Coordinates of C-alpha atoms in Angstrom, one line a residue:
M1 CA -13.7 25.4 -36.8
Q2 CA -10.3 25.7 -38.5
W3 CA -8.9 27.4 -35.4
M4 CA -10.3 24.7 -33.2
T5 CA -8.8 22.0 -35.5
F6 CA -5.4 23.7 -35.5
T7 CA -5.5 24.1 -31.7
S8 CA -6.3 20.5 -31.2
R9 CA -3.6 19.3 -33.6
G10 CA -1.2 21.7 -31.9
S11 CA -2.1 20.2 -28.5
V12 CA -1.5 16.7 -29.8
W13 CA 1.8 17.8 -31.3
G14 CA 2.9 19.4 -28.1
S15 CA 2.0 16.3 -26.1
L16 CA 4.0 14.2 -28.5
M17 CA 7.0 16.6 -28.3
T18 CA 6.8 16.5 -24.5
R19 CA 6.9 12.7 -24.5
C20 CA 9.8 12.7 -26.9
V21 CA 11.8 15.1 -24.8
L22 CA 11.1 13.1 -21.7
V23 CA 12.3 9.9 -23.4
F24 CA 15.4 11.7 -24.6
V25 CA 16.2 13.0 -21.2
L26 CA 15.7 9.6 -19.7
M27 CA 18.0 8.0 -22.2
A28 CA 20.6 10.6 -21.8
S29 CA 20.6 10.3 -18.0
S30 CA 20.8 6.5 -18.2
A31 CA 23.6 6.7 -20.7
T32 CA 25.7 8.8 -18.4
W33 CA 26.0 5.9 -15.8
A34 CA 25.1 3.0 -18.0
G35 CA 28.7 1.7 -18.0
Q36 CA 28.6 1.6 -14.2
R37 CA 25.6 -0.7 -13.9
P38 CA 26.7 -3.7 -11.9
L39 CA 27.2 -6.9 -13.9
K40 CA 24.6 -9.6 -13.6
G41 CA 25.4 -11.6 -10.5
G42 CA 27.7 -8.9 -9.2
P43 CA 27.2 -6.6 -6.1
I44 CA 24.1 -4.4 -6.3
K45 CA 24.8 -0.7 -6.2
P46 CA 21.5 1.0 -5.3
E47 CA 22.8 4.5 -5.7
I48 CA 23.6 3.8 -9.4
L49 CA 20.3 2.1 -9.9
Y50 CA 18.5 5.2 -8.5
H51 CA 20.5 7.5 -10.7
N52 CA 19.9 5.5 -13.8
Y53 CA 16.3 4.7 -13.4
C54 CA 14.7 7.1 -10.9
S55 CA 16.5 10.5 -10.7
V56 CA 15.3 11.7 -14.1
C57 CA 11.8 12.0 -12.6
H58 CA 12.4 12.1 -8.8
G59 CA 15.5 14.3 -8.9
D60 CA 19.0 13.7 -7.6
K61 CA 17.9 14.7 -4.1
G62 CA 14.7 12.6 -4.2
D63 CA 12.5 15.8 -3.9
G64 CA 10.8 15.4 -7.3
N65 CA 12.6 18.6 -8.5
S66 CA 13.9 17.1 -11.8
R67 CA 14.3 18.0 -15.4
A68 CA 11.1 16.1 -16.2
K69 CA 9.0 17.6 -13.5
G70 CA 7.2 20.1 -15.7
S71 CA 6.2 17.5 -18.2
L72 CA 4.6 15.1 -15.8
V73 CA 1.0 15.2 -14.5
P74 CA 0.7 14.4 -11.7
P75 CA 4.2 15.4 -10.7
P76 CA 6.8 12.8 -9.5
R77 CA 6.7 11.8 -5.9
D78 CA 8.7 14.0 -3.5
F79 CA 10.3 11.4 -1.2
T80 CA 11.3 14.0 1.4
K81 CA 7.6 14.4 2.1
A82 CA 6.5 10.8 1.8
G83 CA 6.9 9.6 5.3
E84 CA 3.6 7.7 5.1
L85 CA 4.9 5.3 2.5
G86 CA 5.6 1.8 3.9
R87 CA 8.5 -0.3 2.4
Q88 CA 6.1 -2.9 1.0
T89 CA 4.0 -0.3 -0.6
M90 CA 7.0 1.2 -2.3
I91 CA 8.2 -2.2 -3.5
T92 CA 4.8 -2.9 -5.0
I93 CA 4.8 0.5 -6.9
V94 CA 8.3 0.1 -8.2
T95 CA 7.5 -3.4 -9.3
H96 CA 4.2 -2.9 -11.0
G97 CA 4.0 0.9 -11.5
K98 CA 1.2 3.2 -10.5
P99 CA -1.8 3.7 -12.8
S100 CA -2.7 7.2 -14.1
T101 CA 0.9 8.4 -13.5
A102 CA 4.1 8.3 -15.4
M103 CA 5.4 5.7 -12.9
T104 CA 6.0 2.5 -14.9
G105 CA 6.6 -0.9 -13.5
W106 CA 10.3 -2.0 -13.4
Q107 CA 9.8 -5.7 -13.0
T108 CA 11.0 -6.5 -16.5
Q109 CA 14.2 -4.5 -16.1
L110 CA 15.2 -4.9 -12.5
T111 CA 15.4 -8.0 -10.4
Q112 CA 13.5 -8.3 -7.2
K113 CA 16.7 -7.8 -5.1
E114 CA 17.5 -4.7 -7.1
I115 CA 14.0 -3.3 -6.6
E116 CA 14.3 -3.9 -2.8
A117 CA 17.7 -2.4 -2.8
V118 CA 16.7 0.8 -4.5
V119 CA 13.6 1.2 -2.3
D120 CA 15.8 0.8 0.8
Y121 CA 18.2 3.4 -0.6
I122 CA 15.4 5.9 -1.2
R123 CA 14.1 5.3 2.3
S124 CA 17.4 5.6 4.1
T125 CA 18.7 8.5 1.9
F126 CA 15.7 10.8 1.3
M127 CA 12.9 9.8 3.6
R128 CA 14.8 9.7 6.8
V129 CA 14.6 13.5 7.2
V130 CA 10.8 13.3 7.6
L131 CA 10.5 10.0 9.5
D132 CA 8.1 10.5 12.4
P133 CA 10.2 10.5 15.6
R134 CA 7.6 8.2 17.1
L135 CA 8.2 5.7 14.3
Q136 CA 11.9 6.0 14.8
Q137 CA 11.4 5.0 18.4
G138 CA 9.2 2.1 17.3
Q139 CA 11.9 1.0 14.9
A140 CA 14.5 1.0 17.7
V141 CA 12.2 -1.0 19.9
Y142 CA 11.6 -3.5 17.1
I143 CA 15.3 -4.0 16.3
H144 CA 16.1 -4.5 20.0
N145 CA 13.1 -6.7 21.0
C146 CA 11.3 -8.2 17.9
M147 CA 13.7 -8.6 15.0
V148 CA 15.3 -11.8 16.4
C149 CA 12.0 -13.7 15.9
H150 CA 10.1 -11.7 13.3
G151 CA 13.1 -10.9 11.0
D152 CA 14.6 -7.6 9.9
K153 CA 11.8 -7.1 7.3
G154 CA 8.9 -8.6 9.4
Q155 CA 9.0 -11.8 7.4
G156 CA 9.2 -14.1 10.4
A157 CA 12.2 -16.3 11.4
M158 CA 12.8 -19.9 12.2
S159 CA 11.0 -21.2 15.3
S160 CA 11.9 -24.0 17.7
V161 CA 10.5 -27.4 17.1
G162 CA 6.9 -27.7 18.3
L163 CA 6.3 -23.9 18.6
V164 CA 4.0 -21.9 16.4
P165 CA 6.2 -19.9 13.9
P166 CA 6.5 -16.1 14.6
R167 CA 4.0 -14.0 12.7
N168 CA 5.0 -13.0 9.2
F169 CA 3.9 -9.4 8.9
A170 CA 4.6 -9.2 5.2
T171 CA 1.5 -11.1 4.1
P172 CA -2.0 -10.0 3.0
Q173 CA -3.4 -12.3 5.8
A174 CA -1.5 -10.3 8.5
R175 CA -2.9 -7.0 7.1
A176 CA -6.4 -8.4 7.0
E177 CA -6.4 -10.0 10.4
L178 CA -4.3 -7.7 12.6
T179 CA -5.9 -4.6 13.8
R180 CA -3.9 -2.0 15.7
E181 CA -5.7 -2.8 19.0
R182 CA -5.2 -6.6 18.6
M183 CA -1.4 -6.1 18.0
I184 CA -1.1 -3.8 21.0
Y185 CA -2.9 -6.5 23.1
S186 CA -0.6 -9.3 21.8
V187 CA 2.6 -7.3 22.5
T188 CA 1.4 -6.3 25.9
N189 CA 0.0 -9.7 27.1
G190 CA 1.8 -12.2 24.9
R191 CA 0.2 -15.1 23.0
P192 CA -0.5 -18.4 24.8
N193 CA 1.1 -21.6 23.3
T194 CA 3.6 -19.5 21.3
A195 CA 7.0 -18.0 21.9
M196 CA 5.4 -14.5 22.0
A197 CA 6.1 -13.3 25.5
P198 CA 4.3 -10.4 27.2
F199 CA 6.2 -7.1 27.2
A200 CA 4.0 -5.3 29.7
K201 CA 6.7 -5.4 32.3
R202 CA 9.6 -4.7 29.9
L203 CA 8.2 -1.8 27.8
P204 CA 6.1 1.3 28.6
T205 CA 2.8 1.6 26.9
K206 CA 4.1 4.4 24.6
D207 CA 6.9 2.1 23.3
I208 CA 4.4 -0.8 22.7
E209 CA 2.2 1.5 20.7
A210 CA 5.2 3.0 18.8
V211 CA 6.5 -0.5 17.8
V212 CA 3.1 -1.6 16.6
D213 CA 2.7 1.6 14.5
Y214 CA 6.2 1.0 13.1
I215 CA 5.3 -2.6 12.1
R216 CA 2.0 -1.5 10.5
T217 CA 3.6 1.4 8.6
G218 CA 7.0 0.0 7.6
L219 CA 6.7 -3.8 7.5
M220 CA 3.2 -4.9 6.8
M221 CA 2.0 -5.6 3.3
P222 CA -0.2 -2.8 1.9
E223 CA -3.9 -3.6 1.6
A224 CA -4.5 -6.0 -1.2
G225 CA -5.1 -4.2 -4.4
D226 CA -3.8 -1.0 -2.7
I227 CA -2.4 0.2 -6.0
S228 CA -5.7 0.2 -7.9
G229 CA -5.6 -1.2 -11.4
T230 CA -2.7 -3.6 -10.9
S231 CA -2.5 -7.3 -10.0
A232 CA 0.3 -6.6 -7.6
H233 CA -1.0 -8.7 -4.8
S234 CA -2.8 -11.4 -6.6
R235 CA 0.1 -13.1 -8.3
G236 CA 1.1 -16.4 -6.8
R237 CA -1.5 -16.2 -4.0
S238 CA -4.8 -17.1 -5.6
G239 CA -5.1 -20.2 -3.5
E240 CA -4.5 -18.3 -0.3
A241 CA -7.0 -15.6 -1.4
E242 CA -9.7 -18.2 -2.2
N243 CA -9.2 -19.9 1.1
G244 CA -9.4 -16.6 3.0
M245 CA -12.8 -15.7 1.3
A246 CA -14.6 -17.9 3.8
Q247 CA -13.3 -15.9 6.8
T248 CA -16.0 -14.2 9.0
F249 CA -15.9 -10.8 10.5
V250 CA -14.1 -9.9 13.7
N251 CA -15.8 -10.4 17.1
G252 CA -18.2 -12.9 15.5
L253 CA -20.2 -10.2 13.8
K254 CA -22.6 -11.0 11.0
G255 CA -23.3 -8.4 8.4
D256 CA -26.8 -7.6 7.0
P257 CA -26.4 -6.7 3.3
A258 CA -29.8 -5.1 3.1
K259 CA -29.0 -2.6 5.8
G260 CA -25.5 -2.3 4.5
G261 CA -26.8 -1.5 1.0
K262 CA -28.8 1.5 2.4
L263 CA -25.7 2.7 4.2
Y264 CA -23.6 2.2 1.1
M265 CA -25.9 4.3 -1.1
T266 CA -26.1 7.2 1.4
T267 CA -22.5 7.1 2.6
C268 CA -20.1 5.4 0.1
A269 CA -21.6 5.7 -3.4
T270 CA -20.8 9.4 -3.8
C271 CA -17.1 8.3 -4.1
H272 CA -17.1 4.6 -5.0
G273 CA -20.2 4.8 -7.3
A274 CA -23.5 3.0 -7.1
K275 CA -21.9 0.2 -9.3
G276 CA -18.8 0.0 -7.1
D277 CA -16.6 1.1 -10.0
G278 CA -15.0 4.0 -8.2
K279 CA -16.8 6.5 -10.4
G280 CA -19.1 8.3 -8.0
P281 CA -20.0 12.0 -8.4
R282 CA -17.1 13.1 -6.2
A283 CA -14.5 10.8 -7.8
Y284 CA -13.5 13.3 -10.4
F285 CA -12.3 15.7 -7.7
I286 CA -10.4 13.1 -5.6
N287 CA -6.8 12.0 -6.0
P288 CA -5.8 9.2 -5.5
K289 CA -9.1 7.9 -6.9
P290 CA -11.6 6.0 -4.8
R291 CA -11.3 2.2 -4.7
N292 CA -12.7 0.4 -7.7
F293 CA -14.4 -2.7 -6.1
L294 CA -14.6 -4.3 -9.5
D295 CA -10.8 -4.4 -9.9
L296 CA -9.7 -8.0 -10.3
A297 CA -6.8 -7.7 -7.8
F298 CA -9.2 -6.2 -5.2
R299 CA -11.8 -9.0 -5.8
A300 CA -9.1 -11.7 -5.6
N301 CA -7.7 -10.6 -2.3
F302 CA -10.2 -8.7 -0.2
N303 CA -12.1 -11.0 2.2
R304 CA -14.6 -9.8 4.8
P305 CA -12.0 -9.0 7.5
A306 CA -10.0 -7.0 5.0
V307 CA -13.0 -5.0 3.9
F308 CA -14.1 -4.4 7.5
L309 CA -10.6 -3.2 8.4
A310 CA -10.5 -0.8 5.4
V311 CA -13.8 0.7 6.3
A312 CA -13.1 0.9 10.0
E313 CA -9.5 2.4 9.8
G314 CA -9.6 4.3 6.5
R315 CA -6.6 4.7 4.3
L316 CA -3.7 7.0 5.1
G317 CA -2.9 9.5 2.4
T318 CA -6.4 9.3 0.8
E319 CA -9.8 10.8 1.4
M320 CA -11.1 7.5 2.8
P321 CA -11.8 8.3 6.5
A322 CA -11.9 5.9 9.4
W323 CA -15.6 5.1 9.7
S324 CA -15.2 3.6 13.1
K325 CA -15.5 7.1 14.5
V326 CA -18.9 7.5 12.9
L327 CA -20.4 4.0 12.5
T328 CA -20.9 1.2 15.0
E329 CA -19.1 -2.2 14.5
Q330 CA -22.4 -3.7 13.4
E331 CA -23.0 -1.0 10.8
I332 CA -19.4 -1.4 9.5
A333 CA -20.1 -5.2 9.2
D334 CA -23.4 -4.5 7.4
V335 CA -21.8 -2.2 4.7
S336 CA -18.8 -4.5 4.4
E337 CA -21.1 -7.5 3.8
F338 CA -22.9 -5.6 1.2
V339 CA -19.7 -4.7 -0.6
F340 CA -18.5 -8.3 -0.3
Q341 CA -21.7 -9.8 -1.7
R342 CA -22.5 -7.2 -4.3
F343 CA -19.0 -6.6 -5.8
I344 CA -16.4 -9.1 -4.6
R345 CA -18.3 -12.4 -4.5
P346 CA -21.8 -11.8 -6.1
G347 CA -24.3 -14.3 -4.9
T348 CA -22.4 -15.2 -1.7
K349 CA -24.5 -15.7 1.4
A350 CA -23.8 -14.0 4.7
A351 CA -21.1 -15.7 6.8
G352 CA -22.2 -17.0 10.2
G353 CA -21.9 -14.9 13.3
K354 CA -23.8 -12.9 15.8
R355 CA -26.2 -10.1 15.2

């Protein structure tokens, strides 16, 4: 027992020493360039911000090979192998941090413009070496054909009087409503009563698909609550989220929560848990952890279309598969309705639609 006590104390002491060393390294690194931090209101220098705040963990080359690497579990992100990370996802993580990691939120120390600048610096400096050539092509197509209306960051631009404004891709509504197939159709055939012209005669199919994939990967807002455990996507949008909760499923589908409950228990509960808390039997072995449906940010932002989309398309970089390859649209609507009624809005009745 004495040996066990000594070992336990030694472990705690070692952990404390590790934290102290990490803090010391961070302070020393920041002090090196502290005098070079741009003055408030002056020009933003993202390379200095990265060196001061990020390099101690992520390394000078963005590969995660830093002095602190051995002390962090899980290890820092290697940006040279993070081509799946979209810009908005990265901004969210830098702003609010990432639970269960050493990645803290920087919103109290950096301005929004500084956060965006350092994210763009990381993407252009370290991530470009692994950017999918197809996404590079999509980016080129976007810049040449789409940016004039939708903006350089997908935020939408000014429209002519009387016309519907261009779609703002950087909103939770866009992520929830726009499937890949719907976007390809809109780019190909245009949208009536808007300035969105058809590109079928101007772009080959492969370019249309590439630009859609670029928009979805690099410009669209990550799924609401994508960084589980944070309120990253709920701030300032509670009204929008509440209004969106009345939306029905795509294609006029109506989910059956009774059938969906059976599907959930046999298909989803092993990861997400019978209570929807992300603590199913397999959760211990999964990283990143399964979605916690009881998370406040998730419940505040995920409506029926968003749940349907997540189930149908899965989530890149996680063990959440695209169930559209296994389940029918009706089955996806059923299990989505169960999740919505049981965990997101308990007591809600099924939305109207066809069965």
